[in-house]
PDB file of C-alpha atoms in Angstrom:
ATOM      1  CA  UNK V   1      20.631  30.570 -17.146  1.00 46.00           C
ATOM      2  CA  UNK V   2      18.086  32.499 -16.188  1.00 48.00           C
ATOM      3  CA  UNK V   3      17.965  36.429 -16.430  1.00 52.00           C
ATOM      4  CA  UNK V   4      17.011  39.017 -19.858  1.00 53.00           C
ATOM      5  CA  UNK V   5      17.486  37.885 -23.251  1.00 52.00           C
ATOM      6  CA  UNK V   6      19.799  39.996 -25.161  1.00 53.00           C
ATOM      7  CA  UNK V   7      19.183  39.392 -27.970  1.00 56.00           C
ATOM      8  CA  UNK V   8      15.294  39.808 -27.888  1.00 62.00           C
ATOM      9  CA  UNK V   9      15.317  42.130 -24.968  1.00 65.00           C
ATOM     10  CA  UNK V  10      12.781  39.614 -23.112  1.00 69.00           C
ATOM     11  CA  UNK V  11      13.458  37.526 -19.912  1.00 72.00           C
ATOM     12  CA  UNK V  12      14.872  34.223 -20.718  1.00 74.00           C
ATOM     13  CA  UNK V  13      13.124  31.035 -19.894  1.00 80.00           C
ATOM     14  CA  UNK V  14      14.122  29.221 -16.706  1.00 82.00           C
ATOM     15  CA  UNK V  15      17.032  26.908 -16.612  1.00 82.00           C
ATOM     16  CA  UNK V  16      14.944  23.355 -16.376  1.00 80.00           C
ATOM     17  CA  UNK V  17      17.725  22.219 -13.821  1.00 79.00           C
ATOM     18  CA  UNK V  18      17.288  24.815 -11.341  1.00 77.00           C
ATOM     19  CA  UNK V  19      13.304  24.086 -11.833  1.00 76.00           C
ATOM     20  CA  UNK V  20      14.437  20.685 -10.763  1.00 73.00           C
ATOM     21  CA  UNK V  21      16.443  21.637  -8.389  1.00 72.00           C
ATOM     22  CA  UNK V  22      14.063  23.418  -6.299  1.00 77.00           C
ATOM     23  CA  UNK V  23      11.108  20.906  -7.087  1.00 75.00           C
ATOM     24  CA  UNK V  24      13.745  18.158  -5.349  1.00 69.00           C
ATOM     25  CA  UNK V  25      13.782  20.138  -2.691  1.00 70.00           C
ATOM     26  CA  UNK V  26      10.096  20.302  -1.862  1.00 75.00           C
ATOM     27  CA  UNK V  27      10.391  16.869  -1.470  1.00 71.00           C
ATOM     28  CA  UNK V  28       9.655  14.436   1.264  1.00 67.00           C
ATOM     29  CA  UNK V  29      13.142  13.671   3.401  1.00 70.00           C
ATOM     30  CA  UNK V  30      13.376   9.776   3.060  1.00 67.00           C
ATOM     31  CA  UNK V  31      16.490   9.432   5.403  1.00 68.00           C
ATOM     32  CA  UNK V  32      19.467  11.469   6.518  1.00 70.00           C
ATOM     33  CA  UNK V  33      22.898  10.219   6.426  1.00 67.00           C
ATOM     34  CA  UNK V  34      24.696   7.671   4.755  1.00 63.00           C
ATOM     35  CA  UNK V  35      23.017   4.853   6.501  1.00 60.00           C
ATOM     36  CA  UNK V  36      19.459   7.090   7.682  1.00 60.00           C
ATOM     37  CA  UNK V  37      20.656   5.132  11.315  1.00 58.00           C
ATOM     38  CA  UNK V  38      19.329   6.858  14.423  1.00 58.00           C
ATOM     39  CA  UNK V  39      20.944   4.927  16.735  1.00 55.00           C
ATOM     40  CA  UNK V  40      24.280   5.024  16.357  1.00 54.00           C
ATOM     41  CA  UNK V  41      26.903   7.906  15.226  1.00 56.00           C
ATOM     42  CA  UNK V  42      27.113   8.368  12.071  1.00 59.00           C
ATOM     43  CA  UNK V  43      30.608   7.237  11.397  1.00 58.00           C
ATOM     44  CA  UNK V  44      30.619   8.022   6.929  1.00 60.00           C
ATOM     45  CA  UNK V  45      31.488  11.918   7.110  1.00 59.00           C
ATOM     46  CA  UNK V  46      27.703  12.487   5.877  1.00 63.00           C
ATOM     47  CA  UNK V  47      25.743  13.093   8.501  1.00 64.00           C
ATOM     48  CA  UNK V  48      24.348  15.939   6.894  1.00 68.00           C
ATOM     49  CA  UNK V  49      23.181  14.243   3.712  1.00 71.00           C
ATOM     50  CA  UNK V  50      19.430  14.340   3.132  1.00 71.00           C
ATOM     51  CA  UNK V  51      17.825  11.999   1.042  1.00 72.00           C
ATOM     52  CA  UNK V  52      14.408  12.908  -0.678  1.00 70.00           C
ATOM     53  CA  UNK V  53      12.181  10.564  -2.314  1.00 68.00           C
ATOM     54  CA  UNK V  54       9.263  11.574  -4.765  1.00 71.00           C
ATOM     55  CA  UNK V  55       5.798  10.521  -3.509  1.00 76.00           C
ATOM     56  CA  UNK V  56       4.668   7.082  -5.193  1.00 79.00           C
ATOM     57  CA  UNK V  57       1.982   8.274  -7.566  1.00 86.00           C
ATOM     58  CA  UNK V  58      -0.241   6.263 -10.025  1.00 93.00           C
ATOM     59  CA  UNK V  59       0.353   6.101 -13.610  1.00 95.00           C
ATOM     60  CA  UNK V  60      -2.333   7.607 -16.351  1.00 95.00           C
ATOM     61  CA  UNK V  61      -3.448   5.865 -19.381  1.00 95.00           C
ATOM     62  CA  UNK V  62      -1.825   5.124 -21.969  1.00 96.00           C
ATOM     63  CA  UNK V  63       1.140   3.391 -19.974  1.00 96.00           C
ATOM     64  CA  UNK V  64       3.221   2.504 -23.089  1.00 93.00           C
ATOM     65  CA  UNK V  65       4.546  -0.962 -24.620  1.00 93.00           C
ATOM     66  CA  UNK V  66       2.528  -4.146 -23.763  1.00 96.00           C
ATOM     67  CA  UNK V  67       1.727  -2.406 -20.442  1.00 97.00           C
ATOM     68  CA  UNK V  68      -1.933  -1.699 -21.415  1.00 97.00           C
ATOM     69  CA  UNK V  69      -2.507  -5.258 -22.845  1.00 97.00           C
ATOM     70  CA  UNK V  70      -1.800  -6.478 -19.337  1.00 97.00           C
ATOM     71  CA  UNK V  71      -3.336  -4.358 -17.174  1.00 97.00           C
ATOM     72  CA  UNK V  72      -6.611  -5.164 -19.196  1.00 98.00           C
ATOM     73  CA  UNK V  73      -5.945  -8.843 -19.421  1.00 98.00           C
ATOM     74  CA  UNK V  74      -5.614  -9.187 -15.491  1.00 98.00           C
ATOM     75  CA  UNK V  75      -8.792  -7.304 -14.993  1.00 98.00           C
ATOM     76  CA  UNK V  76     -10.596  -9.180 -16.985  1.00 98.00           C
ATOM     77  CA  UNK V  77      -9.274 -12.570 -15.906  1.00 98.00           C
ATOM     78  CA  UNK V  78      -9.990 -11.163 -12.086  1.00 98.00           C
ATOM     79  CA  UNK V  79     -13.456 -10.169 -12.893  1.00 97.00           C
ATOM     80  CA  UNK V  80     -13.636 -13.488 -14.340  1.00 96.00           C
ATOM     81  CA  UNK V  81     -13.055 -14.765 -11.102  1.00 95.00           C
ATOM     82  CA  UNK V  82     -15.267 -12.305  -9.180  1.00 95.00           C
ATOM     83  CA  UNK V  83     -12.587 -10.057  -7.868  1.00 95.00           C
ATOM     84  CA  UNK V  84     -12.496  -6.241  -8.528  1.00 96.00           C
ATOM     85  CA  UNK V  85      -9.337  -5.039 -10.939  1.00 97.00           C
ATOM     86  CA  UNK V  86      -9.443  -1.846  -8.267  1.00 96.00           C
ATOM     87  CA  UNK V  87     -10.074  -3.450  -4.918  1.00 97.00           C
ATOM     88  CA  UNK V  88      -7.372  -5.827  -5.983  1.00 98.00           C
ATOM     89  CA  UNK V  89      -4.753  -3.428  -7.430  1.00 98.00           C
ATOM     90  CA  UNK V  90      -4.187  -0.581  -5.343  1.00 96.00           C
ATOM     91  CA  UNK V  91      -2.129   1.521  -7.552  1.00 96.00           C
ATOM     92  CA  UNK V  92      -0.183   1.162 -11.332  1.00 98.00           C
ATOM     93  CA  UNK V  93       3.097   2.812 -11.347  1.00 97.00           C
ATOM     94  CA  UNK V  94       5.298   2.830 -14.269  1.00 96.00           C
ATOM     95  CA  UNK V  95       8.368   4.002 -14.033  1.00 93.00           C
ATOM     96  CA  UNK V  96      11.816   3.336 -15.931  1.00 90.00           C
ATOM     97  CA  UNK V  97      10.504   0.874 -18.439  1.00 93.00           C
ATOM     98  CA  UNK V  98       9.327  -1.389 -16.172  1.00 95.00           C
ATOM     99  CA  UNK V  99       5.409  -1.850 -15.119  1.00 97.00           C
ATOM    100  CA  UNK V 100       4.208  -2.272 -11.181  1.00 98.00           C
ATOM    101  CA  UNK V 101       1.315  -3.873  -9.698  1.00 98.00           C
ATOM    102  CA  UNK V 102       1.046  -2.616  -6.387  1.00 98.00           C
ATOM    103  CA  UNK V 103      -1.410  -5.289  -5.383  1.00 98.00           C
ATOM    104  CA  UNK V 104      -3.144  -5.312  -1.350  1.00 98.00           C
ATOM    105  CA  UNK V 105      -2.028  -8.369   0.235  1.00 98.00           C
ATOM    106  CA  UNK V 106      -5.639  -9.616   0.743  1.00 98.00           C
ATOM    107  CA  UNK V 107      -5.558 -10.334  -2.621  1.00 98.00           C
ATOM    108  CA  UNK V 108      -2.054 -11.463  -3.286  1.00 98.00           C
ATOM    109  CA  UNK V 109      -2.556 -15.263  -3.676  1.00 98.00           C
ATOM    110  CA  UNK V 110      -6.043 -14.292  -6.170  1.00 97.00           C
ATOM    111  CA  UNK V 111      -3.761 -12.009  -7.988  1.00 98.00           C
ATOM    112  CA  UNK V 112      -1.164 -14.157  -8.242  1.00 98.00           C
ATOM    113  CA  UNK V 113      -2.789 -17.043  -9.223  1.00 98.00           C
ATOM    114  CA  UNK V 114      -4.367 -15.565 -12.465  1.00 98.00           C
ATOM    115  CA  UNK V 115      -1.064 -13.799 -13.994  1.00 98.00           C
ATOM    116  CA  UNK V 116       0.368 -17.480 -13.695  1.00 98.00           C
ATOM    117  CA  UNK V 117      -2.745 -19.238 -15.153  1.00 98.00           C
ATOM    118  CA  UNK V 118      -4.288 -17.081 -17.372  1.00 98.00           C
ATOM    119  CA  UNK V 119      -3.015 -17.855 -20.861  1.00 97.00           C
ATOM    120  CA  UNK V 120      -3.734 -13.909 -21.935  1.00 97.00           C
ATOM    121  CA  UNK V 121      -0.612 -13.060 -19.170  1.00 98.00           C
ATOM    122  CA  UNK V 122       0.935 -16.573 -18.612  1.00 98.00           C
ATOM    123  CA  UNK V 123       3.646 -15.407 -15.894  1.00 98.00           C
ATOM    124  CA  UNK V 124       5.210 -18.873 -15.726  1.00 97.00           C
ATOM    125  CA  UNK V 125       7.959 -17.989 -13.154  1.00 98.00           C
ATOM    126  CA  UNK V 126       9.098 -15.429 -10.408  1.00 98.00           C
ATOM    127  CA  UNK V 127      12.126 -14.901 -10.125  1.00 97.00           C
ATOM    128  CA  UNK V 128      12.128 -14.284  -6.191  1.00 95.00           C
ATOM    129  CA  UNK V 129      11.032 -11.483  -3.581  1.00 98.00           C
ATOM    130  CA  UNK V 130      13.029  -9.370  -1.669  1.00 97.00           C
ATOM    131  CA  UNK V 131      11.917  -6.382   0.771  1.00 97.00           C
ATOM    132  CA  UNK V 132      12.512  -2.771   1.158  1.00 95.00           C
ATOM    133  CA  UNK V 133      11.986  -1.078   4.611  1.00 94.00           C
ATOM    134  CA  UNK V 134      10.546   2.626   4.343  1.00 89.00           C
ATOM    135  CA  UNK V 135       9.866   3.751   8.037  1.00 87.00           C
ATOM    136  CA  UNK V 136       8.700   6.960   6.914  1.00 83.00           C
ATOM    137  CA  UNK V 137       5.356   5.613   5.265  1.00 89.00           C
ATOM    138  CA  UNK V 138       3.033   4.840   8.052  1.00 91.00           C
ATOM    139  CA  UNK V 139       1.358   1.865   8.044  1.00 94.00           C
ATOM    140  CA  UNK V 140       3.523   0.443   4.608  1.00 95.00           C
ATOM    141  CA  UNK V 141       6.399   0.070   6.249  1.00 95.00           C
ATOM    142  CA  UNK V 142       7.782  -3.021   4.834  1.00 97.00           C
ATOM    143  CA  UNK V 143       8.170  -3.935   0.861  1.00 98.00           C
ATOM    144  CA  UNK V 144       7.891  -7.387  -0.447  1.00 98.00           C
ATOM    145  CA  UNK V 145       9.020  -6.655  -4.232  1.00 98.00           C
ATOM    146  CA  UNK V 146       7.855  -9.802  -6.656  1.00 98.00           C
ATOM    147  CA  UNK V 147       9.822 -10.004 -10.228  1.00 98.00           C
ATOM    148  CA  UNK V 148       8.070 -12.311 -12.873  1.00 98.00           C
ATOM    149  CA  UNK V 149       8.429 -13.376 -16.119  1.00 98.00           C
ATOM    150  CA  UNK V 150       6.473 -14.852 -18.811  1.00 98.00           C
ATOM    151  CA  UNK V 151       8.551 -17.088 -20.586  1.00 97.00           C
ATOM    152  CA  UNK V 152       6.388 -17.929 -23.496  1.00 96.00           C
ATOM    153  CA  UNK V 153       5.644 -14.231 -24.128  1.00 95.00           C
ATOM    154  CA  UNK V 154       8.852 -12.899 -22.811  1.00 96.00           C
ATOM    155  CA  UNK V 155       7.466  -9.724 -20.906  1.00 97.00           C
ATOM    156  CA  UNK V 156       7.949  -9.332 -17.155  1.00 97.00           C
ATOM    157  CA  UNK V 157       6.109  -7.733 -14.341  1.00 98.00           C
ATOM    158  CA  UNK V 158       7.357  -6.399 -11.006  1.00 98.00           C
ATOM    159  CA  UNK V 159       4.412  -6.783  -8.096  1.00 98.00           C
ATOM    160  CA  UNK V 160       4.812  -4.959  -4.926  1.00 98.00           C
ATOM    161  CA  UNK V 161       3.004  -5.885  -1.705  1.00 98.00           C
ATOM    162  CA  UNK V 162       3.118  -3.694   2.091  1.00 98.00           C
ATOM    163  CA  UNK V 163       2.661  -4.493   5.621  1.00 98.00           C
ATOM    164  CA  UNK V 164       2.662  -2.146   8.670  1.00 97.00           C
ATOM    165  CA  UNK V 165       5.431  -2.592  11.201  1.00 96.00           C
ATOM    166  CA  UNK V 166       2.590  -3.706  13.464  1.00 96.00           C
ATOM    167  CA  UNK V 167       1.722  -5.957  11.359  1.00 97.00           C
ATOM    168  CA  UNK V 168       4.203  -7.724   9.002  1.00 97.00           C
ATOM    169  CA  UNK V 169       2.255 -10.356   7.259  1.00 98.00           C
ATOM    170  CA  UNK V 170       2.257 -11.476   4.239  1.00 98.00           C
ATOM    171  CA  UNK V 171       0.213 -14.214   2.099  1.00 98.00           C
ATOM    172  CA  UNK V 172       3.067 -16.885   0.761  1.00 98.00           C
ATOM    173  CA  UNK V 173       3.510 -18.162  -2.592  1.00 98.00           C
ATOM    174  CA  UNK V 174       5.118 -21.011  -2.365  1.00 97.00           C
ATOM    175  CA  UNK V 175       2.397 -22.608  -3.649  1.00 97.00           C
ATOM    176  CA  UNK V 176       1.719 -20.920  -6.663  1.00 98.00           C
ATOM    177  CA  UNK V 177       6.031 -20.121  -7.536  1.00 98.00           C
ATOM    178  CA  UNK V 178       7.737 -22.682  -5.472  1.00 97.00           C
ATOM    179  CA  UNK V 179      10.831 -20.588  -6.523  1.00 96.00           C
ATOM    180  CA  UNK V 180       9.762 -18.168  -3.662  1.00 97.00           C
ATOM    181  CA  UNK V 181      10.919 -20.540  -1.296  1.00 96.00           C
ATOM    182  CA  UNK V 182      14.550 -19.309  -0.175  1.00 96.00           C
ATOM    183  CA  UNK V 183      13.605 -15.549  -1.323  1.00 97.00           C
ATOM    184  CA  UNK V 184      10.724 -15.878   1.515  1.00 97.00           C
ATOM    185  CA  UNK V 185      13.013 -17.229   4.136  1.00 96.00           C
ATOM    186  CA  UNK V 186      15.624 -14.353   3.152  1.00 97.00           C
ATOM    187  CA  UNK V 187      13.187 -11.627   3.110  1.00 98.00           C
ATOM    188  CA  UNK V 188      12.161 -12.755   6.688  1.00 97.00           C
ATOM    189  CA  UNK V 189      15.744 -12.976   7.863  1.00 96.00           C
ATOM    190  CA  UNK V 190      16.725  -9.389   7.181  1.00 96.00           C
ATOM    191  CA  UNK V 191      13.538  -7.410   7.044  1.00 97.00           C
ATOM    192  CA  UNK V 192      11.140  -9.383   9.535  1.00 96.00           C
ATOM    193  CA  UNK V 193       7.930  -9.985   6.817  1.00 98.00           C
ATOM    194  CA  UNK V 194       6.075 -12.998   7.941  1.00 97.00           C
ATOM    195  CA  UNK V 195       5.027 -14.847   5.074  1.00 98.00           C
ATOM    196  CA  UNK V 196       2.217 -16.790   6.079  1.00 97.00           C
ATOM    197  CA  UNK V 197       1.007 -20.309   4.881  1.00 96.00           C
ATOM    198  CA  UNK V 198       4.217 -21.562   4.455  1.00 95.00           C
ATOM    199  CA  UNK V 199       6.272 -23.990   6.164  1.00 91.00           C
ATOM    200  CA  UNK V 200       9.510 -23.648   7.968  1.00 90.00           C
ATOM    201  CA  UNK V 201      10.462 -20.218   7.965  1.00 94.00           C
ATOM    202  CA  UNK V 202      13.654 -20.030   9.501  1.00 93.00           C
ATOM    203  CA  UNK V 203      16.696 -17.764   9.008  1.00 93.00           C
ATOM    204  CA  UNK V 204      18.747 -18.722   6.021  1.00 94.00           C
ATOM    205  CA  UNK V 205      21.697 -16.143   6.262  1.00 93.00           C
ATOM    206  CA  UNK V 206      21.854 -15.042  10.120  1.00 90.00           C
ATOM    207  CA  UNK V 207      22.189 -17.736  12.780  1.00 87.00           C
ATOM    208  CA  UNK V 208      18.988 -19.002  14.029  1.00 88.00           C
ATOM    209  CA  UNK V 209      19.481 -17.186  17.945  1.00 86.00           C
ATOM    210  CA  UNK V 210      20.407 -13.603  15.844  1.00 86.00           C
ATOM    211  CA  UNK V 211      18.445 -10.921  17.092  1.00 86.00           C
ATOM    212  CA  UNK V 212      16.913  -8.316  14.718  1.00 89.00           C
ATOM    213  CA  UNK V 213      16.393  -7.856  10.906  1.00 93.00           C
ATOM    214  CA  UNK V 214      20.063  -6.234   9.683  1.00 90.00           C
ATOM    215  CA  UNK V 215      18.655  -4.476   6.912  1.00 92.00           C
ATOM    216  CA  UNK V 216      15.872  -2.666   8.319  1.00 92.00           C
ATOM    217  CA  UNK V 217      16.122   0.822   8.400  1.00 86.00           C
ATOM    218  CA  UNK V 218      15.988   1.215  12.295  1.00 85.00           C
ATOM    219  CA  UNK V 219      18.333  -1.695  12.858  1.00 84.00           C
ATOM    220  CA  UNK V 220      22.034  -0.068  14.905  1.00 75.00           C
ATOM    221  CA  UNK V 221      24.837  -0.121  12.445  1.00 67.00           C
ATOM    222  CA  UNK V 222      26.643  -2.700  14.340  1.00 59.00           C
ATOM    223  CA  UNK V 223      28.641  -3.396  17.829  1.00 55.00           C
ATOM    224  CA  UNK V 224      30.538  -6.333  17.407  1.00 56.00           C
ATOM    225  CA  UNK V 225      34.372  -6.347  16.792  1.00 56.00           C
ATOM    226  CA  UNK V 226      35.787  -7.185  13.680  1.00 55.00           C
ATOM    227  CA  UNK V 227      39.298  -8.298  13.580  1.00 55.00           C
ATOM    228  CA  UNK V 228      41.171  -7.697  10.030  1.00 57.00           C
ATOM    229  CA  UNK V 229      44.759  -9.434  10.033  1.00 65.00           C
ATOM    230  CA  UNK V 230      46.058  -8.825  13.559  1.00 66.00           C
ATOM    231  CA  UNK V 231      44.007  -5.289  13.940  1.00 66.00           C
ATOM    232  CA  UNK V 232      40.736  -4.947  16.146  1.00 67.00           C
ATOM    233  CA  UNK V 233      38.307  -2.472  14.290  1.00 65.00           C
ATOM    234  CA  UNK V 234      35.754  -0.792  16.423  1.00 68.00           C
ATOM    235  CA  UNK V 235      32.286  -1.262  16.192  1.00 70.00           C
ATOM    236  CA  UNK V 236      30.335   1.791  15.066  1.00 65.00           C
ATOM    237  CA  UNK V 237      28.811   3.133  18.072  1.00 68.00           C
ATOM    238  CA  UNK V 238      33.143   3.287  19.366  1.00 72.00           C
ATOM    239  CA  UNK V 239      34.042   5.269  16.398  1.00 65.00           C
ATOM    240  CA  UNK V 240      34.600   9.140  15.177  1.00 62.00           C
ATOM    241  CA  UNK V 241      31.916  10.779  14.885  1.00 56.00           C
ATOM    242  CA  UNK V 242      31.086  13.590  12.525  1.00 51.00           C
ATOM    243  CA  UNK V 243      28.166  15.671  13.687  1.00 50.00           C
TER     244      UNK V 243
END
């Protein structure tokens, strides 16, 4: 609560969740709605929901744990190599225990390459990629989200890559983690990220003559019946709308 102080006859201090509060509110709107769809109704009873997102910033030094120790050990092993640390990495975020590389996709496969090889990091295996659609940061639109692990040294490492809309390529590593093989195909499917330098990426989920990347952002809710044991359930452009 916020207000005097009794007992001391001095105002008390601010109640840190009404600080929060408002500082939440400042925030950017990421999408409204259940869904953030423009293009249909929205059909969930909260059209009026706002979500806000926090802006991405960088991490200071110290970064905690083992984070340090790698952060140093890929810049050396990229100097090594005669790439920049900073032209490579674009930003270090760290954020609920776990430590991001958000690395430009010019430098993906270099990058890549040396947290696999490099005995000081020694990421034997990624556990897949997935995407993220944000259509309110111009020219990042699309997410491909790495997860790795090192094995031997048990410490993992997520590594985040963007594309513009306009241009949704991606480097592939299927060379480097053949596990990336399905994730890549999936991660095209729904979100549309072209993962070049690979072969035969086709749809693995949607039929091959689908239309459209379901789980972007700016993709319509739906419009194709659904029957459910005898009963024919609108699509969501037919249904109530709450405005």
């Amino acid at each position: 609560m916020s207000g005097q102080d009794e007992s001391q006859g001095l105002p008390a201090a601010p109640d840190p969740a009404a600080v929060a509060g408002r500082e939440r509110l400042t925030e950017r709107v990421e999408r409204t709605g259940m869904f953030g769809t423009g293009t249909t109704g929205d059909t969930s009873g909260y059209g009026g929901l706002q979500v806000r997102r926090a802006p991405r910033l960088p991490s200071p030094r110290p970064y905690g744990s083992y984070f340090d120790e790698m952060a140093d050990a890929l810049a050396a092993s990229l100097e090594a190599t005669g790439t920049s640390f900073d032209k490579a990495v674009e930003q270090v975020v760290v954020a609920n225990g776990d430590l991001t590389f958000y690395v430009r996709r010019e430098h993906l496969l270099a990058v890549a390459a040396r947290l696999r090889d490099d005995p000081a990091l020694a990421f034997e295996m990624c556990l897949g990629v997935s995407g993220v659609h944000y259509p309110s940061e111009a020219g990042q639109e699309l997410h491909a989200v790495y997860h790795l692990l090192s094995i031997s040294r048990n410490r993992r490492l997520r590594v985040e890559v963007t594309a513009p809309d306009a241009d949704p390529h991606i480097p592939s590593l299927l060379d480097i983690y053949p596990t990336c093989d399905f994730h890549e195909r999936e991660t095209w499917d729904f979100f549309g990220i072209i993962f070049d330098g690979r072969p035969a990426l086709t749809r693995i989920e949607m039929p091959d003559d689908w239309r459209g990347h379901p789980q972007r952002k700016d993709y319509p809710l739906g419009g194709i019946p659904v029957e459910y044991r005898g009963a024919t359930i609108p699509p969501p452009d037919e249904r109530r709308s709450y405005e």
